[in-house]
Coordinates of C-alpha atoms in Angstrom, one line a residue:
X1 CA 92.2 39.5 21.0
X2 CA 90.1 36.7 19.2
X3 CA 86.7 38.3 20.2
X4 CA 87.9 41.8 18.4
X5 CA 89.0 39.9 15.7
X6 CA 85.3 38.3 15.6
X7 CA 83.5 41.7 15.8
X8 CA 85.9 43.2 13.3
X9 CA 85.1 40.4 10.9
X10 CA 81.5 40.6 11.1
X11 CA 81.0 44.6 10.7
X12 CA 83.0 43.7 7.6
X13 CA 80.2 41.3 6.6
X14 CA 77.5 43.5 7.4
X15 CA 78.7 46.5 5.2
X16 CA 79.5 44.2 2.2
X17 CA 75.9 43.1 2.5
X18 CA 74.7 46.4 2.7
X19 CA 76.5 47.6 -0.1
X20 CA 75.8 44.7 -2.4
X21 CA 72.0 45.5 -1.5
X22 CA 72.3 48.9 -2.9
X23 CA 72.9 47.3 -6.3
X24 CA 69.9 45.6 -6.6
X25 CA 67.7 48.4 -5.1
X26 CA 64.1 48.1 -4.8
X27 CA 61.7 49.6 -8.3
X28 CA 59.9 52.4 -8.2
X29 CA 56.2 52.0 -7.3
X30 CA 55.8 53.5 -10.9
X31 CA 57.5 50.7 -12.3
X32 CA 55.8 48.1 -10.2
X33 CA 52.0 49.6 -11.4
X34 CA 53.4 49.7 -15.4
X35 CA 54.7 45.9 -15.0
X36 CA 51.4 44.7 -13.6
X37 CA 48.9 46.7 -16.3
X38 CA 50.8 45.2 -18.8
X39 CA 50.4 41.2 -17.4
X40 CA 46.9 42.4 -16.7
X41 CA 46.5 43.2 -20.6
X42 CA 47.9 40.0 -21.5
X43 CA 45.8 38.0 -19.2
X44 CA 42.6 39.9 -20.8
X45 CA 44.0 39.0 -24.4
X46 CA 44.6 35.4 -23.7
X47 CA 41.5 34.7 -21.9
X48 CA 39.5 36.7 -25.1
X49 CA 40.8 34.2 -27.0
X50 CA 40.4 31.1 -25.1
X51 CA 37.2 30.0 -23.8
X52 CA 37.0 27.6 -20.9
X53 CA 35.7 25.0 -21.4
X54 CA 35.9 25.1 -24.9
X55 CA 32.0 24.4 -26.0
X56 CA 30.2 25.9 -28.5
X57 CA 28.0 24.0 -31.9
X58 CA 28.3 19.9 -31.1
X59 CA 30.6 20.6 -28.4
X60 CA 29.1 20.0 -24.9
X61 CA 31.0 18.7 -22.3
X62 CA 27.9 17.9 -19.7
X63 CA 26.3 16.4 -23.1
X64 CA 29.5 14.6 -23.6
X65 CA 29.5 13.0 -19.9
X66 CA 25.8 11.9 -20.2
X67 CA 26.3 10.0 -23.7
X68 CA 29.4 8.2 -21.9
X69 CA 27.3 6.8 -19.0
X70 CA 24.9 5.2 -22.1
X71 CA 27.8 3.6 -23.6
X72 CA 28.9 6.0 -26.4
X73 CA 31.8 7.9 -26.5
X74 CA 31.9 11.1 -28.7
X75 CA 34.8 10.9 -30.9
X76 CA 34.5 14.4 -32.5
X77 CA 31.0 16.2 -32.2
X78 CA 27.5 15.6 -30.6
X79 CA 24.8 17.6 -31.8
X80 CA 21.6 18.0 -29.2
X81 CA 18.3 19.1 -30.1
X82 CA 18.7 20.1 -33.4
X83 CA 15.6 21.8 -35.5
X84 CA 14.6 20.0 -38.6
X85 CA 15.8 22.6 -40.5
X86 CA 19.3 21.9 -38.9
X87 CA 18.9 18.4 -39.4
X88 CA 18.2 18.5 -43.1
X89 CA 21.6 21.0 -43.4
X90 CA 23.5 18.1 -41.6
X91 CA 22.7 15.9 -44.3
X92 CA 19.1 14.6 -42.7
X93 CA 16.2 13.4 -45.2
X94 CA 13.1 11.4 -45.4
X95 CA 13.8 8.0 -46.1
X96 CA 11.5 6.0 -47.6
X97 CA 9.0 3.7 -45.0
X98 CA 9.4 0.2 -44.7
X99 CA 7.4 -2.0 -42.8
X100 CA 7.5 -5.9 -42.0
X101 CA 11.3 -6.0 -40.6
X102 CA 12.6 -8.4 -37.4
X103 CA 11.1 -7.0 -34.0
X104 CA 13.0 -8.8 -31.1
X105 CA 11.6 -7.8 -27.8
X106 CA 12.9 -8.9 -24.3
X107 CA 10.0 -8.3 -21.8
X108 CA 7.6 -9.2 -23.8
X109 CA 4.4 -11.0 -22.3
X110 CA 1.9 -10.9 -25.0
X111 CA 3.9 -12.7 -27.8
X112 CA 3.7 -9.9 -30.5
X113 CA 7.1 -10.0 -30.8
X114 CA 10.0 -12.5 -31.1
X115 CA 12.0 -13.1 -28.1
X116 CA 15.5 -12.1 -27.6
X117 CA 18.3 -13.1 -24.5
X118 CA 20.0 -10.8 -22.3
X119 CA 23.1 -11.9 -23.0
X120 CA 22.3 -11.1 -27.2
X121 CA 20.6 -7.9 -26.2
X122 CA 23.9 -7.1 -24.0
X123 CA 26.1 -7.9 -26.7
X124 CA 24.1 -6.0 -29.6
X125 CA 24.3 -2.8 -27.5
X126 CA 27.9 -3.2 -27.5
X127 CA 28.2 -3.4 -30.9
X128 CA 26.0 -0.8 -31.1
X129 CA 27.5 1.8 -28.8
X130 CA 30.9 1.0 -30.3
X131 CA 29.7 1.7 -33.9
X132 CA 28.2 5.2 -32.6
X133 CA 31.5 6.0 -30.7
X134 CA 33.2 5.8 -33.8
X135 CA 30.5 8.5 -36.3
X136 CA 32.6 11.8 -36.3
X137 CA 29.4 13.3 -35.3
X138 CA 26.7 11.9 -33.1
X139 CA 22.9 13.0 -32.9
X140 CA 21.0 13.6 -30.0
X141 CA 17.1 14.1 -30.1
X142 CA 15.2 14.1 -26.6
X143 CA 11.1 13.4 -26.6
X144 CA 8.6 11.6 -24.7
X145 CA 5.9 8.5 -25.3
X146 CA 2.6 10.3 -24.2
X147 CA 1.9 14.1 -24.2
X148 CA 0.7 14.7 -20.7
X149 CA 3.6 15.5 -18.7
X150 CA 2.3 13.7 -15.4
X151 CA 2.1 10.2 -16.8
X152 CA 4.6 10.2 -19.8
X153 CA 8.2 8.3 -20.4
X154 CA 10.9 10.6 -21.2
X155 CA 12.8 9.0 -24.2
X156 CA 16.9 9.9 -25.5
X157 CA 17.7 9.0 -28.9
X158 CA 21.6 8.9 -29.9
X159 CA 22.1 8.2 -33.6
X160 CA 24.6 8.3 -36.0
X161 CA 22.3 9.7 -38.6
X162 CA 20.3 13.0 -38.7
X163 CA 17.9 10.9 -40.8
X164 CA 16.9 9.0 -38.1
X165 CA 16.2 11.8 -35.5
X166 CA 14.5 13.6 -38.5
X167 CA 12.0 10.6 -38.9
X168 CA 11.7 10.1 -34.8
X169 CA 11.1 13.6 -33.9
X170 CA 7.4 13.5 -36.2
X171 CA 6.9 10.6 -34.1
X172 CA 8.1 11.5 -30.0
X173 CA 6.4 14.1 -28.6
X174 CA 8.9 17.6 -27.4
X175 CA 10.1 17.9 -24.1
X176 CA 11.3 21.2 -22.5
X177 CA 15.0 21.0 -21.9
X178 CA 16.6 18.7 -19.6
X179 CA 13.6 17.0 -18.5
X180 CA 15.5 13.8 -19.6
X181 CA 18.5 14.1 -17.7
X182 CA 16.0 15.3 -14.4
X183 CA 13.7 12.0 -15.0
X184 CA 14.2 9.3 -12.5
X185 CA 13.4 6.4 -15.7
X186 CA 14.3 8.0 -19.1
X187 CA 14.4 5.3 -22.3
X188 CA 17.2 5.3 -25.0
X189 CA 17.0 4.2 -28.4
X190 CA 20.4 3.8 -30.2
X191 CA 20.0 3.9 -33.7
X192 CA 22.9 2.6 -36.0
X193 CA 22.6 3.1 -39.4
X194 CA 25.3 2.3 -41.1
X195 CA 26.4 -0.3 -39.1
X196 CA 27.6 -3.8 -41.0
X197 CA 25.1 -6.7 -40.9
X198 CA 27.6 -9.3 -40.2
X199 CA 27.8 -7.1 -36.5
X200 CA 24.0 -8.0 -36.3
X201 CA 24.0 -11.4 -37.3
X202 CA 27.3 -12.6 -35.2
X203 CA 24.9 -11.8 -31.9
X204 CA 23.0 -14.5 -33.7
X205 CA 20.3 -12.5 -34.8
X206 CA 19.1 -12.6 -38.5
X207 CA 18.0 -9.4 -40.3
X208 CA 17.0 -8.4 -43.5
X209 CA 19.7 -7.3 -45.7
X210 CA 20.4 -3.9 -46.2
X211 CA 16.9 -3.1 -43.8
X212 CA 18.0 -4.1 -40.5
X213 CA 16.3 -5.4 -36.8
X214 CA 14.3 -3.7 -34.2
X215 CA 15.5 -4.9 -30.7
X216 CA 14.3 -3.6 -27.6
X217 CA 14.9 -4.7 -24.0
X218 CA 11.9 -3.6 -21.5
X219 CA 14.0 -4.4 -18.0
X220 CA 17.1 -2.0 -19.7
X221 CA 14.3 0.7 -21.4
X222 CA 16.4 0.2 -24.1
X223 CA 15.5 -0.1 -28.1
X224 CA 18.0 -0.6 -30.8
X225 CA 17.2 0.5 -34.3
X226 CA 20.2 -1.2 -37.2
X227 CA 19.9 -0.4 -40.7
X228 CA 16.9 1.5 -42.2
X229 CA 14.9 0.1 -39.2
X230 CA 14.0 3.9 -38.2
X231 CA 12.0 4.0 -41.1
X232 CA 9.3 1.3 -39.8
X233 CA 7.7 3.7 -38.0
X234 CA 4.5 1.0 -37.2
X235 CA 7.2 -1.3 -35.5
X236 CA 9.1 1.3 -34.1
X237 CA 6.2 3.2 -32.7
X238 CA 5.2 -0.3 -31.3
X239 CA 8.3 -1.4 -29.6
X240 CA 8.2 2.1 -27.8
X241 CA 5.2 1.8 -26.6
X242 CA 6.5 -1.7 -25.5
X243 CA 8.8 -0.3 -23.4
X244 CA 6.9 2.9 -22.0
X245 CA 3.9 0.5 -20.5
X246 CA 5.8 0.1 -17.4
X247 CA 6.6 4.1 -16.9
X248 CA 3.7 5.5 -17.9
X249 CA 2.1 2.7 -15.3
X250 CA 3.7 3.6 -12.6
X251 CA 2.6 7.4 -13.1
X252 CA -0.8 6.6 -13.3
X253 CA -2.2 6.1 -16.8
X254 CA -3.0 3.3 -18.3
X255 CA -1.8 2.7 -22.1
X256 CA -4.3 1.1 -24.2
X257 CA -4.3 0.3 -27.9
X258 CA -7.2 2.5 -28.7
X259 CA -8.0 5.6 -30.9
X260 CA -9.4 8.8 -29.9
X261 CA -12.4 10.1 -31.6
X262 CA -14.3 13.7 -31.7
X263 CA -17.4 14.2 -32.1
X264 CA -18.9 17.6 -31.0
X265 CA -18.0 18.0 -27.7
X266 CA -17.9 14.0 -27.0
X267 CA -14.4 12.4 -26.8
X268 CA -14.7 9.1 -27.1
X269 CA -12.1 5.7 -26.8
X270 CA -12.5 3.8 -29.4
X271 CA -11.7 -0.1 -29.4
X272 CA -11.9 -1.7 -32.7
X273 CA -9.5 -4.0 -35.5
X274 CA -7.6 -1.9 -38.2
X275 CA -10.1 -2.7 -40.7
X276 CA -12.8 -1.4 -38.8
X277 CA -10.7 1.8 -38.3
X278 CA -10.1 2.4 -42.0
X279 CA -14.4 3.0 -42.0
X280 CA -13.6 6.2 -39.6
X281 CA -10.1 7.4 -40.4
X282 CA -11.7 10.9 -41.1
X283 CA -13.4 11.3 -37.9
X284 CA -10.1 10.2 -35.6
X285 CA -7.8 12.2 -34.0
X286 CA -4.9 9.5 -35.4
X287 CA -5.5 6.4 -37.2
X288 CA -2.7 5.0 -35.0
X289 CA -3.7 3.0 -32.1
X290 CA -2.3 3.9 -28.7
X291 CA -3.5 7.0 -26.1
X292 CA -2.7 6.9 -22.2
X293 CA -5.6 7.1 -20.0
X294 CA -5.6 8.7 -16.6
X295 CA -7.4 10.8 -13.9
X296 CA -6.2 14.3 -15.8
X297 CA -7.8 13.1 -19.2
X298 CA -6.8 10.8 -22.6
X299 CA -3.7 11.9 -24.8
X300 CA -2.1 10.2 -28.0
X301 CA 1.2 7.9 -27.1
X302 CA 2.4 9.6 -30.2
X303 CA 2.6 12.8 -32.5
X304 CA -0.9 13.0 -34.3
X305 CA 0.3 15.0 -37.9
X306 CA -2.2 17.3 -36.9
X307 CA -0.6 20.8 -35.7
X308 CA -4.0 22.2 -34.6
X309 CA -5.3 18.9 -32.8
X310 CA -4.7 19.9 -29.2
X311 CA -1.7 17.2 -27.5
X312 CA -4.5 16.4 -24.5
X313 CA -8.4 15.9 -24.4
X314 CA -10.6 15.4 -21.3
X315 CA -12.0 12.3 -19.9
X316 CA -13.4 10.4 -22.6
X317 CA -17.6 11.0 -22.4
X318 CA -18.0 7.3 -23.9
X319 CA -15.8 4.3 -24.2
X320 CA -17.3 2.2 -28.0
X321 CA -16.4 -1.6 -28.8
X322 CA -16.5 -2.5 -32.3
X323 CA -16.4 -5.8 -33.0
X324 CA -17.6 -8.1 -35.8
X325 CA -19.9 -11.1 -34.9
X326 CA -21.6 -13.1 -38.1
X327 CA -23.3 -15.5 -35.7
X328 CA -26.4 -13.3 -35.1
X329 CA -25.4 -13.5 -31.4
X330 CA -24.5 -9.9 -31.0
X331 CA -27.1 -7.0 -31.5
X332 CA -26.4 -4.0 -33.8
X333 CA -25.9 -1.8 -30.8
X334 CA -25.8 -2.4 -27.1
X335 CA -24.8 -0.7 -23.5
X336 CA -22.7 -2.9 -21.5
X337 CA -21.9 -2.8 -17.9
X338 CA -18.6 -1.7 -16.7
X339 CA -17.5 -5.7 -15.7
X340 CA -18.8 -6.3 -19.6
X341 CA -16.7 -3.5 -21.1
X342 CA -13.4 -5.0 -19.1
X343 CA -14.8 -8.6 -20.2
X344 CA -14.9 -7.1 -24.1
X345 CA -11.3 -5.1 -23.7
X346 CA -10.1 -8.2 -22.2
X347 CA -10.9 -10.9 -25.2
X348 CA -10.9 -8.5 -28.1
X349 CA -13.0 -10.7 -29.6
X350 CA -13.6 -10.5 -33.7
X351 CA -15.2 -13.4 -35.3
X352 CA -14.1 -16.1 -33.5
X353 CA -10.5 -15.0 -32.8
X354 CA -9.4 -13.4 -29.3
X355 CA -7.0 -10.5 -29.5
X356 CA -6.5 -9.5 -25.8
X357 CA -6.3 -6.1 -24.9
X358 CA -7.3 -5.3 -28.7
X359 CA -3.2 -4.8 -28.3
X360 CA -1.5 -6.7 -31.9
X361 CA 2.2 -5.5 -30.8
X362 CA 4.8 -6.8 -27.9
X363 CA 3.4 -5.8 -24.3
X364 CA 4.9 -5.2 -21.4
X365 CA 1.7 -5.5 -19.0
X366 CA -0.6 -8.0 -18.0
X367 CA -3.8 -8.1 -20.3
X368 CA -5.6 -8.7 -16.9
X369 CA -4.4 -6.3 -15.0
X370 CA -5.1 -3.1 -17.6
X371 CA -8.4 -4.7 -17.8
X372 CA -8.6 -4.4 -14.4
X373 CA -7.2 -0.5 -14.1
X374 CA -9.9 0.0 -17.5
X375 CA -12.5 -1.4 -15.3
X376 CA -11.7 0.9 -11.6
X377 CA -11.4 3.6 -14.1
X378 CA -15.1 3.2 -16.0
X379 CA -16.1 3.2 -12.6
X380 CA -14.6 5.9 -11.0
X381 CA -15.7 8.0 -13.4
X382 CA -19.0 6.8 -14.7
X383 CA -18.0 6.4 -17.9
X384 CA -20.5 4.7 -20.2
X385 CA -19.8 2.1 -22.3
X386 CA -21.0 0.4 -25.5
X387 CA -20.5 -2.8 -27.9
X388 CA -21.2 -2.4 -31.8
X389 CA -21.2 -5.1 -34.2
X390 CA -20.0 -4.0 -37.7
X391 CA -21.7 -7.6 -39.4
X392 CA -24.8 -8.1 -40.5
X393 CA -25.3 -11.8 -40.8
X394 CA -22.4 -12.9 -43.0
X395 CA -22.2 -9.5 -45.1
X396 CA -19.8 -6.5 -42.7
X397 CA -21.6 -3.0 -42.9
X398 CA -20.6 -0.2 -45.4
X399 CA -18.2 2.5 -43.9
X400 CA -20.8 5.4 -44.4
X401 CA -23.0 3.0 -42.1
X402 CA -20.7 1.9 -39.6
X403 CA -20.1 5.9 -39.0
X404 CA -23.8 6.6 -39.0
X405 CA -24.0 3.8 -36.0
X406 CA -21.3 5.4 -34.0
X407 CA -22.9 8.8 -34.2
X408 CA -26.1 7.3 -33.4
X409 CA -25.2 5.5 -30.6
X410 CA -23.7 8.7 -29.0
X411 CA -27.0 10.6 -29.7
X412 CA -29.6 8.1 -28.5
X413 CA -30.5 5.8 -25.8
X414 CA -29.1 2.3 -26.4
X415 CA -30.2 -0.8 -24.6
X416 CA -28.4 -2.9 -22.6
X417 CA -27.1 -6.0 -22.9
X418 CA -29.6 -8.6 -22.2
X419 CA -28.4 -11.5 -19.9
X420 CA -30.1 -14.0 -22.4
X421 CA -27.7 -13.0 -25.3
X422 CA -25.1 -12.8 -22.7
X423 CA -25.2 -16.2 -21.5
X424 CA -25.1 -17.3 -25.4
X425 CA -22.4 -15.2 -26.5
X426 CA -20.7 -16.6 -23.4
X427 CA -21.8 -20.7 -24.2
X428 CA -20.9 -20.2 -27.8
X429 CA -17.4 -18.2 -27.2
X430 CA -16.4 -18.4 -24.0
X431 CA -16.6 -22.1 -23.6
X432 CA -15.6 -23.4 -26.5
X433 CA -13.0 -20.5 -27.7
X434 CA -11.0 -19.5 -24.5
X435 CA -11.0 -23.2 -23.4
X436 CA -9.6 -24.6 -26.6
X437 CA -7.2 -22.0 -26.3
X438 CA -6.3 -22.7 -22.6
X439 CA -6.1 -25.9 -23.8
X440 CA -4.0 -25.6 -27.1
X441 CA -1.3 -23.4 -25.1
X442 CA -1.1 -26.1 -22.1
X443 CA -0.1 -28.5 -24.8
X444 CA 2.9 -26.1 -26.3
X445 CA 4.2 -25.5 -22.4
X446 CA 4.5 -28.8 -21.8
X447 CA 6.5 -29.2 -25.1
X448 CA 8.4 -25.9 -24.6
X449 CA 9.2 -27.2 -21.0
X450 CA 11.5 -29.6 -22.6
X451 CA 13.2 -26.9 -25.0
X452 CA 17.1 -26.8 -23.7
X453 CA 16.5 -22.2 -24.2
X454 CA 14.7 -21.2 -21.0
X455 CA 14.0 -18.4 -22.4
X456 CA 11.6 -20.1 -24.6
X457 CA 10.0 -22.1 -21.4
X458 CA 9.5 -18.5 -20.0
X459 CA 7.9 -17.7 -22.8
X460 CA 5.2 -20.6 -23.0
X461 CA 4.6 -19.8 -19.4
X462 CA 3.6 -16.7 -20.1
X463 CA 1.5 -17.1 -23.0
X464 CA -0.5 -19.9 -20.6
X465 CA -0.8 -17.6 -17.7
X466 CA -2.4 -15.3 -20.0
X467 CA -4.9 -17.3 -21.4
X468 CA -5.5 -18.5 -17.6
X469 CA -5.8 -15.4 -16.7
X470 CA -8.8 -14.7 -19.4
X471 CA -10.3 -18.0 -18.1
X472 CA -10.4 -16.9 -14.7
X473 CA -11.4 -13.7 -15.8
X474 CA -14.5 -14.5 -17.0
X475 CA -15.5 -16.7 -14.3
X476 CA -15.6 -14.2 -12.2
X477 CA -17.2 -11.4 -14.4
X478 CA -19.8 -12.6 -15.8
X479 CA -23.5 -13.0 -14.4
X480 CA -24.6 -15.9 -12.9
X481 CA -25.6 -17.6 -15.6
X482 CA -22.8 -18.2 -16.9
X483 CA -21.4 -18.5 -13.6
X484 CA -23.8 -21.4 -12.8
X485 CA -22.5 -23.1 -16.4
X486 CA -18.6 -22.7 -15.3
X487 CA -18.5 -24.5 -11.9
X488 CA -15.0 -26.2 -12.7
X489 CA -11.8 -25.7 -14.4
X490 CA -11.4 -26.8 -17.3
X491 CA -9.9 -31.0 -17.0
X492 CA -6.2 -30.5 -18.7
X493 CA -3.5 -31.9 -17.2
X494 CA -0.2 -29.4 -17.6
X495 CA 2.4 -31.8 -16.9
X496 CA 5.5 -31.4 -14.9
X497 CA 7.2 -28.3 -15.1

C-alpha cells in the first residue's frame, strides 16, 4: 500500500515538472542569433570608443614605468622625443647663456670641480625627483656623449622644462629609438628649473641665486641641473663628459680634451690651451674641446653646429702639441717620439704651469692611464706626432702665423727632438716644476689628513697620486739622460696617513 502511494506520488512530481518546463520553453535559434548580433554590436561600439591602454600625446605607460624606476613619478603627462618645433609649441625657448655657476662633482680625480658627498648627492636627487613628480608635464629627451655608436654613452634627460631639452638636444648627439632603454649603462640628467633654492641650499649646497648648481655623481651616472644651470652649456658639457669617461672607456675609446682639425685630406688632433685655439677657430671642426679616440676613427663628444660636418672622421693622419715656452728651450717646430707625445699629453705643459691631460674640467680617469691608452694607440697605428711652440722669446706669435706653422708642419719634414734640448727642457721643468709640485701637494695631504670630512682626505690623496703618477711618469719615459739625472725619489716625508 505505501510503495503505490510512493510511485503515485512521484509520477505526480514528474508531470508537474514537465509541465512547468513547458512554460519556460527553450528560444528559437532565430532569437538566440538576433540577441548575440546585437551584444556583438555593442562590444564593437564600446571597444571603438575605448582604447586599451589608453596612450596616445604624453601618455605612455612603458615611458611611464621607466621614469618611475629613475625616481620620478608622472603626475599628468610625459612627453618623449619631442622635435624642436614641438618644443618651442610647449612653451620651449632659448635662454640666455650663463657661465661661471657651482659645479659639484662626485668622482672627480682631477680637481676641476668642487667635491660633493653621497649622502648630499642622494638627498639633492630626492629633492629633485620629487620636484619633477610634481610638473603637470614632464620632458623626456634621449641622446648620447660621442657620435660613434660603438664607443658612445647613451644619456636620458627628464626635465620639467622644454627649455632645457631645447638647449640640450643642440648639445647630445641623436640616438635611434630605444637605444637608451636597450643600453646596459645609460646616464640621466634631471634638470629642475623651477625648483626653490632654499631645496638646494638645505642639502647644504650654496648656489647662485636665481642661476642654480651643476651636480653630477660619476659612480650613479647621474647629473643634476637646478635653476637656469642648463644654460651653461661649457659646464654642462663638461660635467657630461665627466661622467661618460668611464662608458666610453670601457667601449674602447679614449676621451681626450682635444679639437679636431681638417686640413685637405689630413685629420689631425689637436692639443693646445683656449687661447691658442682662438688663433684657429676657422680651421676646426668645433672650437669645443673634447673628441673620443678609437680603433674605428676620432668623433666630437658633442654636437659640432655644423649640419654638413660629417658626425665621424678617420684615424687622425697627425697628432700637433701647441704649447708656449718663452725660455728659448723649445724649438719652433719639432717631431717627437710616441713616449714624448704621451710625456707632452701627460704635463700639458704652458709656460711653466702643468695642465695634465690638457683636460681644465672634472675627470673621471687617471691622467696616467689615457696617457698611456694615447701612447698604445700612437703606436698601433703609427701615428706621427709633433710639438709647436706658439712664443717667440717673450713675444707669442700672431694667429695668421701660428696657422701658417700648423700647415707647414703638416706639409714638410720636421726634425726631431734632439736629446740635448730634451734633457734641458726636462732639468729646467721636470725637476724643478713636477717636484715642487709633488712636493707642494704632499704638504696639503698631510694637512687634509687631519680634516674631520674624509671626503676631503680622499680628495688630497688623489690630487698626490696624480702628481706621483706624473713623477714616475717621466722617470720612466724619458731618455737616459734624464734617466741618469733622476736616480732617486724625490726626499719628502708624507707623514702618517
Amino acid at each position: 500500500m505505501m510503495r503505490s502511494v510512493l510511485i503515485k506520488r512521484f509520477v505526480q512530481d514528474a508531470l508537474s515538472s514537465s509541465r512547468s518546463t513547458s512554460r519556460f520553453s527553450i528560444p528559437a535559434v532565430s532569437t538566440i542569433n538576433r540577441h548575440y548580433a546585437v551584444s556583438a554590436s555593442v562590444a564593437q561600439e564600446e571597444a571603438e570608443a575605448i582604447v586599451f591602454p589608453r596612450e596616445g600625446p604624453g601618455i605612455s605607460y612603458g615611458l611611464n614605468w621607466a621614469l618611475a624606476g629613475r625616481g620620478v613619478i608622472v603626475k599628468d603627462k610625459a612627453f618623449y622625443n619631442l622635435k624642436s618645433s614641438e618644443l618651442q609649441q610647449k612653451g620651449g625657448s632659448t635662454a640666455e647663456g650663463l657661465s661661471g655657476l657651482p659645479v659639484h662633482v662626485r668622482g672627480d680625480l682631477t680637481g676641476g670641480a668642487s667635491g660633493i658627498s653621497k649622502a648630499e648627492f642622494s638627498k639633492l636627487l630626492k629633492q629633485v625627483t620629487s620636484h619633477i613628480s610634481s610638473s603637470s608635464n614632464v620632458f623626456v629627451q634621449d641622446g648620447a656623449v660621442g657620435s660613434s655608436s660603438k664607443c658612445d654613452a647613451k644619456v636620458r634627460v627628464i626635465s620639467d622644462t622644454p627649455s632645457a631639452v631645447l638647449s640640450l638636444s643642440n648639445v647630445l648627439w641623436k640616438t635611434p629609438t630605444r637605444a637608451v632603454s636597450h643600453d646596459s649603462c645609460p646616464m640621466t640628467v634631471y634638470v629642475a628649473s623651477s625648483i626653490s633654492p632654499n631645496s638646494v641650499e638645505s642639502v647644504g649646497l650654496k648656489s647662485q641665486v636665481n642661476s642654480g648648481i651643476v651636480a653630477a655623481d660619476i659612480e650613479r651616472s647621474s647629473l643634476i641641473l637646478c635653476g637656469k644651470a642648463f644654460s651653461d652649456t661649457q659646464n654642462v658639457k663638461d660635467a657630461l663628459a665627466a661622467l661618460a669617461e668611464p662608458v666610453i672607456s670601457a667601449r674602447g675609446g679614449i676621451p681626450l680634451s682635444a679639437r679636431l682639425l681638417v686640413s685637405g685630406d689630413s685629420v689631425v688632433l689637436l692639443f693646445a690651451s683656449d687661447d691658442i685655439i682662438k688663433s684657429c677657430s676657422n680651421i676646426l671642426v668645433s672650437a669645443d674641446a673634447g673628441v673620443v679616440l678609437s680603433a674605428h676613427g676620432v668623433s666630437p663628444l658633442f654636437q659640432t653646429g655644423n649640419s654638413s660636418t660629417p658626425s665621424s672622421f678617420k684615424v687622425p693622419t697627425a697628432v700637433i702639441f701647441a704649447t708656449a715656452d718663452s725660455s728659448g728651450v723649445l724649438p719652433s717646430a719639432s717631431k717627437l717620439s710616441p713616449g714624448q707625445a704621451a710625456y707632452h699629453f701627460l704635463a700639458g705643459y704652458q709656460n711653466g704651469k702643468f695642465v695634465p691631460a690638457y683636460g681644465k674640467g672634472p675627470s673621471a680617469l687617471d691622467p696616467l692611464e689615457l696617457a698611456k691608452s694615447l701612447l698604445s694607440k700612437l703606436k698601433d697605428h703609427e701615428i706621427p706626432s709633433f710639438l709647436l711652440n706658439v712664443n717667440k722669446g717673450e713675444k707669442k706669435i700672431t694667429d695668421k702665423e701660428f696657422v701658417n706653422l700648423l700647415q707647414s708642419t703638416l706639409s714638410k719634414n720636421i726634425p726631431p727632438f734632439e736629446p740635448k734640448v730634451w734633457l734641458r727642457l726636462q732639468m729646467e721643468l721636470s725637476k724643478v716644476s713636477t717636484r715642487a709640485l709633488y712636493q707642494g701637494n704632499s704638504k696639503n695631504y698631510r694637512r687634509n689628513c687631519r680634516s674631520k670630512s674624509p671626503a676631503v682626505s680622499f680628495f688630497a690623496y688623489q690630487k698626490l697620486h696624480m702628481c706621483l703618477s706624473l713623477y714616475l711618469f717621466l722617470l720612466n719615459n724619458c731618455n737616459n739622460f734624464v734617466r741618469q739625472s733622476y736616480k732617486t725619489m724625490p726626499n719628502v716625508d708624507v707623514g702618517q696617513s
